[in-house]
Short mmCIF file of C-alpha atoms and ligand atoms in Angstrom, two decimals:
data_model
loop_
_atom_site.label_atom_id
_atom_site.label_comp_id
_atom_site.label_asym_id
_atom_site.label_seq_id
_atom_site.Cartn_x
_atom_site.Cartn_y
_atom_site.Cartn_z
CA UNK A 1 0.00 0.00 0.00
CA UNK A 2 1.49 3.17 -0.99
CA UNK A 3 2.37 6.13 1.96
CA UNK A 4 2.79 9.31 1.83
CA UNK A 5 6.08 10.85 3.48
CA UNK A 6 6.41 14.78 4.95
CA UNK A 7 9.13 16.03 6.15
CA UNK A 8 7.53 19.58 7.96
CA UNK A 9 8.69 22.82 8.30
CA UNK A 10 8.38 24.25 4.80
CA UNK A 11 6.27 27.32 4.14
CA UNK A 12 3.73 27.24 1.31
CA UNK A 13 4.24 29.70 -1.57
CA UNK A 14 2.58 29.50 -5.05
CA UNK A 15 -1.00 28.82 -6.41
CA UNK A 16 -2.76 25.68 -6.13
CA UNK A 17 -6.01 24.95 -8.60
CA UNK A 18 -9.21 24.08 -6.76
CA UNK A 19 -10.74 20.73 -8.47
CA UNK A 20 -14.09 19.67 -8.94
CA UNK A 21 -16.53 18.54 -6.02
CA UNK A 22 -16.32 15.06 -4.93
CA UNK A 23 -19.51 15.46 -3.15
CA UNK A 24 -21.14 17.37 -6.08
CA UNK A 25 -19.70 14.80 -9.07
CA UNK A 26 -21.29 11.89 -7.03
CA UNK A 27 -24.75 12.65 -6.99
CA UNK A 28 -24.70 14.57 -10.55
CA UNK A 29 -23.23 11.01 -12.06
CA UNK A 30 -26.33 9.07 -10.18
CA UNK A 31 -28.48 12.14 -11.91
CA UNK A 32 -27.59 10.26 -15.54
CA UNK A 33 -29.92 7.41 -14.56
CA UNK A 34 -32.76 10.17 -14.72
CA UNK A 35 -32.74 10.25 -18.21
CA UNK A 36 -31.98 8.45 -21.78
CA UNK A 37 -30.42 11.15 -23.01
CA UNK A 38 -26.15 11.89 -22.78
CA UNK A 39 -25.28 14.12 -19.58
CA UNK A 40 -21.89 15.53 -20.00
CA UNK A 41 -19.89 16.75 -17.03
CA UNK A 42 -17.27 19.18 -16.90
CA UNK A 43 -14.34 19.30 -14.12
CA UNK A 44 -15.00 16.12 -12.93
CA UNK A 45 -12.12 15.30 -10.37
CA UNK A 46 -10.15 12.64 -11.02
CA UNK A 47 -10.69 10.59 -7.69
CA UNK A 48 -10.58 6.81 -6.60
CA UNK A 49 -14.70 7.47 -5.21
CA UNK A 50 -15.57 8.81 -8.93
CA UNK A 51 -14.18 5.69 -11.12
CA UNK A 52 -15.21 3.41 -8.47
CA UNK A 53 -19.35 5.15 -8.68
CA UNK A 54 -18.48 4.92 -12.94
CA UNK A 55 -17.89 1.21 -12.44
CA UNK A 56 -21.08 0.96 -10.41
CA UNK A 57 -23.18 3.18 -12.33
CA UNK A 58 -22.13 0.93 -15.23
CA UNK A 59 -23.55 -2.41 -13.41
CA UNK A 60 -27.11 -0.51 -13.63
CA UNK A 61 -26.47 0.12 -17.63
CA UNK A 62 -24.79 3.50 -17.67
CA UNK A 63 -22.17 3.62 -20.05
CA UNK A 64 -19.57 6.11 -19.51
CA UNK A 65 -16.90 8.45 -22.00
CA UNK A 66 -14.09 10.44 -21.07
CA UNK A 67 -12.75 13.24 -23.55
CA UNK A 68 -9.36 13.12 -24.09
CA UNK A 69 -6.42 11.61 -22.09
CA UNK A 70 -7.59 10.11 -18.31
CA UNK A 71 -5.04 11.80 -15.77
CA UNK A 72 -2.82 14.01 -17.72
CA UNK A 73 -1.37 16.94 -16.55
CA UNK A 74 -4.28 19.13 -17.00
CA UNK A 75 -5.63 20.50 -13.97
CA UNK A 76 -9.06 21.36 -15.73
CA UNK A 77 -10.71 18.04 -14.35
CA UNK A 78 -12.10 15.43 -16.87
CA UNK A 79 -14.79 15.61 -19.11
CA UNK A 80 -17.71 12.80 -18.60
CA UNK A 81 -19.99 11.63 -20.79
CA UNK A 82 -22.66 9.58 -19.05
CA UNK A 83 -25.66 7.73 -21.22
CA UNK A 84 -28.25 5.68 -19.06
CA UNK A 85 -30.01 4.98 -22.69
CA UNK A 86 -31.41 1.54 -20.74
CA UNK A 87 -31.40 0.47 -17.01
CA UNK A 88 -30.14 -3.09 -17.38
CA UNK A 89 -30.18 -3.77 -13.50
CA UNK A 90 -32.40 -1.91 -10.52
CA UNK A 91 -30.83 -4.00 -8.27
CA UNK A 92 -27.40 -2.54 -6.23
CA UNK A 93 -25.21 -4.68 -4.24
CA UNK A 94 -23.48 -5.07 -1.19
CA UNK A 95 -20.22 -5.42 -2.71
CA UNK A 96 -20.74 -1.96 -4.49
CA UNK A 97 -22.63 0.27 -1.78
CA UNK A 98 -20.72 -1.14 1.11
CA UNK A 99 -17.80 0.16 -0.59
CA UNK A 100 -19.47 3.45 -1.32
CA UNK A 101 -22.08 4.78 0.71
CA UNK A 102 -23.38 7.43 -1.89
CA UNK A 103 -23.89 4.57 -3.91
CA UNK A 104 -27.30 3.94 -2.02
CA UNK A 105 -28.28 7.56 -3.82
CA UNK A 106 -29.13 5.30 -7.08
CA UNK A 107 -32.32 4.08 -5.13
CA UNK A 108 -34.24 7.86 -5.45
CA UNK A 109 -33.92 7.69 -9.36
CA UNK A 110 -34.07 4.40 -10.11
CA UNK A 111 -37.31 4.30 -8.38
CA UNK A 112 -38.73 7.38 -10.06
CA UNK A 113 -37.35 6.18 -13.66
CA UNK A 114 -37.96 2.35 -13.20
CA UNK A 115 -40.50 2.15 -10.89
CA UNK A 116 -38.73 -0.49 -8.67
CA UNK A 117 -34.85 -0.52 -7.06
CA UNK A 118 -33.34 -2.95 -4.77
CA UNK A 119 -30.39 -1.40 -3.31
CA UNK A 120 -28.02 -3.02 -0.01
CA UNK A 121 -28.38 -0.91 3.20
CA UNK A 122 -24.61 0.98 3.45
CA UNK A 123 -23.82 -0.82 6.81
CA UNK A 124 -21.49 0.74 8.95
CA UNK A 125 -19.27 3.77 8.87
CA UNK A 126 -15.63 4.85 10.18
CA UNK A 127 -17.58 7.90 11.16
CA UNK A 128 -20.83 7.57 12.71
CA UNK A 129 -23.61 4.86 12.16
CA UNK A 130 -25.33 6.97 8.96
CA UNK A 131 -28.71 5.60 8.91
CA UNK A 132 -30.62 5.54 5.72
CA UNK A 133 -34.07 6.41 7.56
CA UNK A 134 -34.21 9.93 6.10
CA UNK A 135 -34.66 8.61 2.49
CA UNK A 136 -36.48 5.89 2.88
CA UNK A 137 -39.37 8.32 4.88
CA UNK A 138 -39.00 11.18 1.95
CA UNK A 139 -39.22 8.19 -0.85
CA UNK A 140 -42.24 6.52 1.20
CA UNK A 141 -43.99 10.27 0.86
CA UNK A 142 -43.73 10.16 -2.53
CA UNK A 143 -45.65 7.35 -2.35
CA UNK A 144 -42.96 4.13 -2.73
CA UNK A 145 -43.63 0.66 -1.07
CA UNK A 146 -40.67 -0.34 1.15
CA UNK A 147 -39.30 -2.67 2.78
CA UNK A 148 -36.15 -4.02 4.58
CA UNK A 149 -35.30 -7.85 3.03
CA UNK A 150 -31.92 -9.91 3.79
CA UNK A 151 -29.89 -6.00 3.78
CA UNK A 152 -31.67 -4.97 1.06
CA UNK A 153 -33.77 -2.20 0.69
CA UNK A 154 -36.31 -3.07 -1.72
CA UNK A 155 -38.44 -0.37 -2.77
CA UNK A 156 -41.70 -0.23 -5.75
CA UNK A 157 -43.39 2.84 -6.94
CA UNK A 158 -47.15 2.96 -7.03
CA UNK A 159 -48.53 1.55 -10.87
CA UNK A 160 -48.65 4.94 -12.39
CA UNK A 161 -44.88 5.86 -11.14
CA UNK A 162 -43.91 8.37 -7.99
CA UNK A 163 -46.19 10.65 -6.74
CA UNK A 164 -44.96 14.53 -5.70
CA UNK A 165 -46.31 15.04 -1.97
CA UNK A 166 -44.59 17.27 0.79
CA UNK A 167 -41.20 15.71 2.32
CA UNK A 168 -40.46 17.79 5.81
CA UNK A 169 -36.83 16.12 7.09
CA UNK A 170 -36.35 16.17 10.45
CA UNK A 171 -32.72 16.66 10.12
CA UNK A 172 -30.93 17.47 7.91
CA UNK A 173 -29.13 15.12 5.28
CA UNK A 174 -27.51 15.98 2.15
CA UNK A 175 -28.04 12.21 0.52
CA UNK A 176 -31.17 12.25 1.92
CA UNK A 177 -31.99 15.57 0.40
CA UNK A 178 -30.22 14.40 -3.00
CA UNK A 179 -32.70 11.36 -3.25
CA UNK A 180 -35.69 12.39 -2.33
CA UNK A 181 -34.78 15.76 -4.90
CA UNK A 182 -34.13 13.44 -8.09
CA UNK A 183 -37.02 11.38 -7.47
CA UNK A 184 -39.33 14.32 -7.09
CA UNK A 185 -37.74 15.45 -10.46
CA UNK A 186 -39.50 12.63 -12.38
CA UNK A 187 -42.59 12.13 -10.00
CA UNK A 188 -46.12 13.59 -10.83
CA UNK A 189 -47.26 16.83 -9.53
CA UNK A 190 -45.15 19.01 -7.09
CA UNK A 191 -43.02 18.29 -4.26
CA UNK A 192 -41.99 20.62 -1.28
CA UNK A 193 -39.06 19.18 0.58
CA UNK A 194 -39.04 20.99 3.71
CA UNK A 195 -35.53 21.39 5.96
CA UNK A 196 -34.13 20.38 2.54
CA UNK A 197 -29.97 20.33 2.81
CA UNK A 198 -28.75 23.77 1.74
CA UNK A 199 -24.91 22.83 0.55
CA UNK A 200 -23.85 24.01 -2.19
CA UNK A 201 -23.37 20.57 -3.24
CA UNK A 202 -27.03 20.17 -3.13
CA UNK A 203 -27.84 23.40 -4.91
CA UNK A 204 -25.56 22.04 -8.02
CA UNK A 205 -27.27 18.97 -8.31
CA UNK A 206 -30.56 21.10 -8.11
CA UNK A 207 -29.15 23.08 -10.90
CA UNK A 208 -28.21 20.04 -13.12
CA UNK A 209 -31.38 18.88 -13.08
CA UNK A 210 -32.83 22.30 -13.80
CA UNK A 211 -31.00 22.09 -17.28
CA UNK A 212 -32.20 18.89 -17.45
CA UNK A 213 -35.58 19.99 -17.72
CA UNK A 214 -36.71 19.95 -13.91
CA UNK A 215 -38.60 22.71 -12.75
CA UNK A 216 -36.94 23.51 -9.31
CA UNK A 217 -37.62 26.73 -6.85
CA UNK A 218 -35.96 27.89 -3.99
CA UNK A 219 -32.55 26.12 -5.37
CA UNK A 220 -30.07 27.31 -1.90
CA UNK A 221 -32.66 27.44 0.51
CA UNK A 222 -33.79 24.83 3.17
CA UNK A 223 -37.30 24.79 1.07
CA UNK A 224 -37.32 22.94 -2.47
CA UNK A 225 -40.36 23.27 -4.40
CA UNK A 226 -39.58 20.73 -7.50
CA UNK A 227 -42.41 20.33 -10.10
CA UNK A 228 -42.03 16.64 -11.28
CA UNK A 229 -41.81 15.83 -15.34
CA UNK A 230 -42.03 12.79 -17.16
CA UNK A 231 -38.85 12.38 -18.84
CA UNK A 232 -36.21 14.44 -18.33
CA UNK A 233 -33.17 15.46 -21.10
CA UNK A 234 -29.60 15.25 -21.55
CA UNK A 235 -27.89 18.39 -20.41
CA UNK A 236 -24.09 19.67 -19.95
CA UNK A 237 -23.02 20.59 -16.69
CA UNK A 238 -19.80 22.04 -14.75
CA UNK A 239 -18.97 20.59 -11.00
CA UNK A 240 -19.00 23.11 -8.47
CA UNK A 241 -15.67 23.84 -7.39
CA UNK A 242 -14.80 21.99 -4.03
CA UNK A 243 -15.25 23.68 -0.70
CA UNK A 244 -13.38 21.28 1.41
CA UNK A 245 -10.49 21.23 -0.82
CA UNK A 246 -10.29 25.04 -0.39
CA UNK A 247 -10.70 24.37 2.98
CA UNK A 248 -8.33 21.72 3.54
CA UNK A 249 -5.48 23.80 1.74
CA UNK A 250 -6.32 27.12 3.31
CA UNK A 251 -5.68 25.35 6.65
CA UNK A 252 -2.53 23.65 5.47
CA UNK A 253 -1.02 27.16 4.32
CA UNK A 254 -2.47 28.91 7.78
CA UNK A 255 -0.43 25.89 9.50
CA UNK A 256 2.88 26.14 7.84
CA UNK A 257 2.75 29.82 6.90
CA UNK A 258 3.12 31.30 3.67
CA UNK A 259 1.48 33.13 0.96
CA UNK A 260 -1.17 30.73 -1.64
CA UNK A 261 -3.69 31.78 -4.08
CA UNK A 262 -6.23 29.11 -4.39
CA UNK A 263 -7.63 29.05 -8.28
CA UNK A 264 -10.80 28.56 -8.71
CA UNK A 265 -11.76 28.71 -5.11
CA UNK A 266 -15.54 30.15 -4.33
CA UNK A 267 -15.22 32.14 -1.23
CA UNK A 268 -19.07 32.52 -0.96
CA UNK A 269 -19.53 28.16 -0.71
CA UNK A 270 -17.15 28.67 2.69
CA UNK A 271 -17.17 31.78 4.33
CA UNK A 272 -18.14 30.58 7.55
CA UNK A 273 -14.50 28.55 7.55
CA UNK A 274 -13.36 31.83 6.16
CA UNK A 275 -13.96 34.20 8.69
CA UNK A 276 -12.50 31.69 11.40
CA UNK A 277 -9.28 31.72 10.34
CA UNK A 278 -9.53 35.44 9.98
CA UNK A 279 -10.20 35.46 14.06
CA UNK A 280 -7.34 33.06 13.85
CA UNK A 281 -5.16 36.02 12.43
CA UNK A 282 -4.95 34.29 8.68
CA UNK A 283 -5.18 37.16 5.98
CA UNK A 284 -8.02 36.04 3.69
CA UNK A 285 -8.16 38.15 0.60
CA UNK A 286 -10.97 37.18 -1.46
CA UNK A 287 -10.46 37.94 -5.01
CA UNK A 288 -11.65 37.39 -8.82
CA UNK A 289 -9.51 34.05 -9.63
CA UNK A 290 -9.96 32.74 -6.15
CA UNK A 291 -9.28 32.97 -3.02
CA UNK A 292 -5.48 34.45 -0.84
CA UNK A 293 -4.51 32.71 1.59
CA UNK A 294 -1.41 33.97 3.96
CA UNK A 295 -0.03 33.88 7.28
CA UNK A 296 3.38 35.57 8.02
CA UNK A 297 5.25 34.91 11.33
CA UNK A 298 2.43 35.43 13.60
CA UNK A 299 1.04 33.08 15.70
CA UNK A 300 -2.29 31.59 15.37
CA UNK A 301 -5.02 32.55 17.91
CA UNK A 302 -7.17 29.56 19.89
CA UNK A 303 -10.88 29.52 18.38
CA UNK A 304 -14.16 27.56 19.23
CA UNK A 305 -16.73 25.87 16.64
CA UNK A 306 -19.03 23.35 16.39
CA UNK A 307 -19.64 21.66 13.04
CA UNK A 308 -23.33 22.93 11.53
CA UNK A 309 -25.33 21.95 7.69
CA UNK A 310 -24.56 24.65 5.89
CA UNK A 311 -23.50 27.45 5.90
CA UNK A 312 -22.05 26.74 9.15
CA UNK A 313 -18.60 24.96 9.51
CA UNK A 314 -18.62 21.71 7.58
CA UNK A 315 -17.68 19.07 9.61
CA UNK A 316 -15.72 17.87 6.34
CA UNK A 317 -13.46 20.07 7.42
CA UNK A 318 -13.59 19.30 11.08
CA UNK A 319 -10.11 17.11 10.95
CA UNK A 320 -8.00 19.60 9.22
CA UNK A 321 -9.32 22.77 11.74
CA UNK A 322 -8.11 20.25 14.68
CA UNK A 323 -4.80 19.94 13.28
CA UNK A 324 -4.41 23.26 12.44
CA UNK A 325 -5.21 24.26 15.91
CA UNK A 326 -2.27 21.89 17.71
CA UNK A 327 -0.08 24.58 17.63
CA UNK A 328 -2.48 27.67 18.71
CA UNK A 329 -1.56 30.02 21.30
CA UNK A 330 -3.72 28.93 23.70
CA UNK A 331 -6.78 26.21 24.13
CA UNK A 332 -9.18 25.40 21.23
CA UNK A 333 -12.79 24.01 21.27
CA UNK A 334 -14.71 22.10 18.53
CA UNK A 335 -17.51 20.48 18.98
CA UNK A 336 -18.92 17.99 16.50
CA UNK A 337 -22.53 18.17 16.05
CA UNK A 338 -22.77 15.98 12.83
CA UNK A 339 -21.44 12.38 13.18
CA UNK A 340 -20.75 10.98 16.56
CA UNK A 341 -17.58 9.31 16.09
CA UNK A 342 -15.08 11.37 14.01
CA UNK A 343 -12.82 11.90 16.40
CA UNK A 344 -10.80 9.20 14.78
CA UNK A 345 -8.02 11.10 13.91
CA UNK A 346 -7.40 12.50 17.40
CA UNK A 347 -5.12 9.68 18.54
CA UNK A 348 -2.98 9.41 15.66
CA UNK A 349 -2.49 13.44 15.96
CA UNK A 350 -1.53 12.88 19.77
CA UNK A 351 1.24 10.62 17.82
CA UNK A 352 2.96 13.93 16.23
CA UNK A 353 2.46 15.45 20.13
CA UNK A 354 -0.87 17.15 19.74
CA UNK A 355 -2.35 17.89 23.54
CA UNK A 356 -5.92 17.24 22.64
CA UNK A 357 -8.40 16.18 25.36
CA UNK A 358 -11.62 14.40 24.27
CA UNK A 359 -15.04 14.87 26.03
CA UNK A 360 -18.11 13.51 24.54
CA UNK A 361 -18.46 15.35 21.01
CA UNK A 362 -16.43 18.16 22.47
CA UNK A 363 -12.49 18.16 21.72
CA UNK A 364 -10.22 20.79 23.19
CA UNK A 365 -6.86 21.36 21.60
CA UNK A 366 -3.85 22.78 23.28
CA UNK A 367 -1.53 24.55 21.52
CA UNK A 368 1.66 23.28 21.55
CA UNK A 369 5.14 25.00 20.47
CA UNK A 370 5.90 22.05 18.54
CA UNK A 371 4.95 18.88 16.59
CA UNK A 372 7.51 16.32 15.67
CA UNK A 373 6.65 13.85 12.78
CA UNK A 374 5.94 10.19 13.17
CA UNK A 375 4.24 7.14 11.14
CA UNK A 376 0.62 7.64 11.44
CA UNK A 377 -2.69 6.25 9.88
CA UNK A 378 -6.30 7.55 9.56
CA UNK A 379 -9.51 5.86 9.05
CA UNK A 380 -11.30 8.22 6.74
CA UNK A 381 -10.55 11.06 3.87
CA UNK A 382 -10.64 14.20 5.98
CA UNK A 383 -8.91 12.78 8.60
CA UNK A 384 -6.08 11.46 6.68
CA UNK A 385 -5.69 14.87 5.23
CA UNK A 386 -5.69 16.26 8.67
CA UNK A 387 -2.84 14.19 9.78
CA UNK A 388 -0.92 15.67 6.32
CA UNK A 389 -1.50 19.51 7.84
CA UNK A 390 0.06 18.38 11.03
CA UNK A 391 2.61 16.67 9.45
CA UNK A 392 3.56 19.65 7.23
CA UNK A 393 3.92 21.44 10.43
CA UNK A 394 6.05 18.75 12.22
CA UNK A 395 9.58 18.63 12.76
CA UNK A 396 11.13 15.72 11.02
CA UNK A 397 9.52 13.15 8.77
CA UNK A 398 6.18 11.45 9.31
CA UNK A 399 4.13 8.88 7.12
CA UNK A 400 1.07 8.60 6.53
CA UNK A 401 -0.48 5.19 5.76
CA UNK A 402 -3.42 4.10 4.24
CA UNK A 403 -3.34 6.51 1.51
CA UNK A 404 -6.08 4.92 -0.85
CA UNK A 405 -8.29 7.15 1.66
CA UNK A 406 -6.80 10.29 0.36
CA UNK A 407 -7.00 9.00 -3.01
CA UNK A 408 -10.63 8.83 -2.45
CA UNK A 409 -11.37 12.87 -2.24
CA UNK A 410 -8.03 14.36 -3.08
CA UNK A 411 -6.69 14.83 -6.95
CA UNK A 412 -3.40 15.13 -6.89
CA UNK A 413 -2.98 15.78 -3.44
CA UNK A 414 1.28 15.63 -3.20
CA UNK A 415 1.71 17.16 -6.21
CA UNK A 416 0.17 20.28 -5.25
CA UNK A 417 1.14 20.69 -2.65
CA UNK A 418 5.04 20.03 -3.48
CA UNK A 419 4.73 22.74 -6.18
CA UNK A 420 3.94 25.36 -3.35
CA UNK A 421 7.29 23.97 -1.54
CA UNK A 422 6.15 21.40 0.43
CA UNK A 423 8.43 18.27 0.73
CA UNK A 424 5.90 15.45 0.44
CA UNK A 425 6.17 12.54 -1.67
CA UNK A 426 4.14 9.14 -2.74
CA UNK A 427 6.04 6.48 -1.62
CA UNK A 428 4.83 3.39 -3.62
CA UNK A 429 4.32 0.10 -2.23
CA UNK A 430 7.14 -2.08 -2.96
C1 LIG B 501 -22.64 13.87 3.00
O1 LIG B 501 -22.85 12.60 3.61
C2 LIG B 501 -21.22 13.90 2.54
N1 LIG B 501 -20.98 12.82 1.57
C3 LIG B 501 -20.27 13.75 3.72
O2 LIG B 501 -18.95 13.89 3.26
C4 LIG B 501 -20.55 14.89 4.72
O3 LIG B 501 -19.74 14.72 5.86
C5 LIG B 501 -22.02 14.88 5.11
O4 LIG B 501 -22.87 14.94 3.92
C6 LIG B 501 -22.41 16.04 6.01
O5 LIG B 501 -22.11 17.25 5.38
C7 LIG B 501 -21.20 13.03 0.28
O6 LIG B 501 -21.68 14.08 -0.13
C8 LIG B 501 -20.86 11.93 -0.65
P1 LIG B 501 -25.95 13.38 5.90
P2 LIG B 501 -24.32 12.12 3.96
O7 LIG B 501 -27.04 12.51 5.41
O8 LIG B 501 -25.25 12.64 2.95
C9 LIG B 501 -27.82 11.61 9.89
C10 LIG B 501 -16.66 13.27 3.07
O9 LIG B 501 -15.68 13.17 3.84
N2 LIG B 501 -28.75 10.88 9.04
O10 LIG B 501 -26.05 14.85 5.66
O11 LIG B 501 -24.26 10.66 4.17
C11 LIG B 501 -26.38 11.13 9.76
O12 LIG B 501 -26.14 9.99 10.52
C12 LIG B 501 -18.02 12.79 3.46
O13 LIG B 501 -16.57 13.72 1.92
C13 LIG B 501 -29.79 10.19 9.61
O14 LIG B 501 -29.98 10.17 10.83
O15 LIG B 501 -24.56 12.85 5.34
C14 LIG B 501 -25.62 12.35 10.21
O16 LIG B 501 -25.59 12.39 11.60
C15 LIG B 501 -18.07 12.02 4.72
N3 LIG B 501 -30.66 9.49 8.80
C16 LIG B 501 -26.47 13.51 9.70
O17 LIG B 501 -27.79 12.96 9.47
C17 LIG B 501 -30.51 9.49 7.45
O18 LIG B 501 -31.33 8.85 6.76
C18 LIG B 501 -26.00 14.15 8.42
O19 LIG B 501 -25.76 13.13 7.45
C19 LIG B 501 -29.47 10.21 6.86
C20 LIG B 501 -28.59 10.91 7.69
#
């Protein structure tokens, strides 16, 4: 299994590009099985999660076509062409959505196109236990017969197909809001989903299907008023540019210092984030191509957050914050509101010497003077990332193993950041 190795203590100078969405390519590739038609994508990161959903989405009939040359050096993302001309299969298994919990999204449109899906339950999670109860009560409104069989979900539409009814969440989810959304999009008459997710992950997929031929109000806001068509069309779309990348690397250059425009970055889709590490003294200059990140000499002030839906602080980005707290002048707070066990990274960041004292969902982080690198290993994306901030920080060398999780969200992760100075390198598995 490949590793990454750090050695810390670099400042970050340069520009890095902002890629794609993970969270916004997933659901917009499950939005081909909405239609016969072609649905192109633009800036589609180039991500372990996104060939791994092609090679699902393919099981189900969905052929897929990328322009040019897959991973050259373009930094433009990949162009997708996605045709769901015929379902072949309604039916997702374990071996797929166990490996990919988004993968479950296929049930909404399947359903709504097909008028039957049978789709494995996720199972458990690094993170949290993610129960699927959400969608299955917003797909019941619309009038879907459900029930639980051997892990399945197995889920018929009423004769005449889907029917549009009001959806009012309880909580919010962003794959529940996704589902219930693109079934709505092909059910009859109008649906309200009420408490509806308001990332901007959601509002993209919202927009897709807009060009698509949905007819969708209140796209942003927590109410989604979708009036539900019988066939929807091809359309060509552009992924949102990712939030928690910009995130991720705006804390890495507020950790190690330095002076990095981030291209392509949407300051609006994270200022919450943002304007906390302006209390933390980072200079955030917000500007046409992106968004300036830099930190001089100064030390970082101590903040408190707790992780919120949007447009409060993503816990996505949770992690990385932690890490770039560890060496604060004083004691941090973050609570984490969203998933009740993503604290996993905490122990491997008390590895590099982080002071960080767990309570419930409440972490507080004591600012050390220094870090000093060591092997470590994470059990999800953001929190592998996070131990890559600290160890960018760290004195000496650390590792990071398990990498494949990084490859899931992060394109090119090493690369960019070694062209802003960084010394980081892939080492591959021998
Ligand atoms: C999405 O997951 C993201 N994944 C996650 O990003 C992100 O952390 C999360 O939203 C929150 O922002 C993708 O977009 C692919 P939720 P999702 O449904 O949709 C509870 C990353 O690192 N809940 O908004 O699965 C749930 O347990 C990933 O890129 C229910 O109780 O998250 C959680 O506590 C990790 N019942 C809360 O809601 C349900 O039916 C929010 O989850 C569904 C969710």
């Amino acid at each position: 299994m490949d590793r990454i190795r750090i050695v810390g203590g670099h400042k970050l100078k340069g520009t890095i590009p902002i890629s794609g969405a993970k969270n916004a390519a997933l659901p917009l590739m499950i939005a081909s099985l909405l239609t016969r038609d072609t649905l192109t994508l633009k800036n589609v990161p180039n991500l372990a999660d996104v060939n791994l959903l092609a090679r699902i989405l393919r099981n189900h009939g969905v052929d897929h076509m990328v322009d040019g040359k897959r991973g050259g050096p373009s930094h433009q993302g990949e162009t997708y062409h996605f045709t769901a001309r015929d379902i072949v299969d309604t039916t997702a298994p374990y071996e797929m959505v166990s490996r990919m919990r988004a993968s479950f999204w296929v049930i909404g449109p399947l359903l709504a196109r097909m008028g039957q899906a049978k789709v494995s339950l996720p199972g458990g999670c690094a993170i949290g236990t993610r129960p699927v109860d959400l969608h299955l009560q917003g797909l019941k409104a619309l009038g879907a017969d459900i029930v639980i069989d051997a892990g399945y979900v197995v889920a018929k539409a009423p004769k005449g197909g889907l029917i549009g009814n009001r959806v009012t969440f309880p909580k919010v989810s962003v794959g529940a809001t996704h589902n219930v959304l693109m079934a709505a999009a092909l059910a009859k008459g109008e649906t309200v989903i009420e408490n509806a997710a308001r990332e901007p992950e959601v509002g993209d997929v919202a927009d897709c299907l807009v060009k698509m031929g949905a007819k969708i109000e209140g796209i942003g806001s927590s109410t989604l008023r979708v009036q539900g068509r019988t066939q929807l069309e091809g359309a060509v779309h552009t992924v949102v540019a990712d939030r928690i990348e910009t995130g991720t690397f705006a804390m890495a250059v507020a950790a190690t210092g330095g002076d990095v425009v981030l291209e392509g970055a949407r300051a609006d889709l994270l200022e919450n984030a943002l304007q906390v590490l302006e209390k933390c003294g980072v200079t955030v200059t917000r500007q046409e191509n992106g968004i300036r990140i830099q930190r001089n000499g100064a030390g970082l002030e101590p903040v408190s957050i707790e992780t919120q839906p949007f447009p409060g602080f993503p816990t996505d980005l949770q992690a990385q914050m932690m890490a770039l707290m560890a060496k604060a002048k004083g004691t941090s707070v973050i609570r984490e509101t969203i998933f009740e066990n993503r604290f996993m990274h905490v122990q491997e960041l008390a590895r590099l010497g982080c002071d960080i004292q767990l309570n419930g969902d409440t972490a507080s982080i004591r600012g050390v003077t220094m870090l000093k690198g060591a092997p470590v290993m994470a059990t999800d994306l953001r929190a592998s990332v996070s131990l890559v901030i600290a160890g960018l920080t760290a004195e000496g060398e650390t590792t990071v193993n398990r990498v494949y999780h990084l490859d899931r969200g992060f394109e090119r992760l090493e690369e960019k950041l070694s062209r802003c100075g960084a010394e980081i390198e892939r080492l591959a598995s021998g």
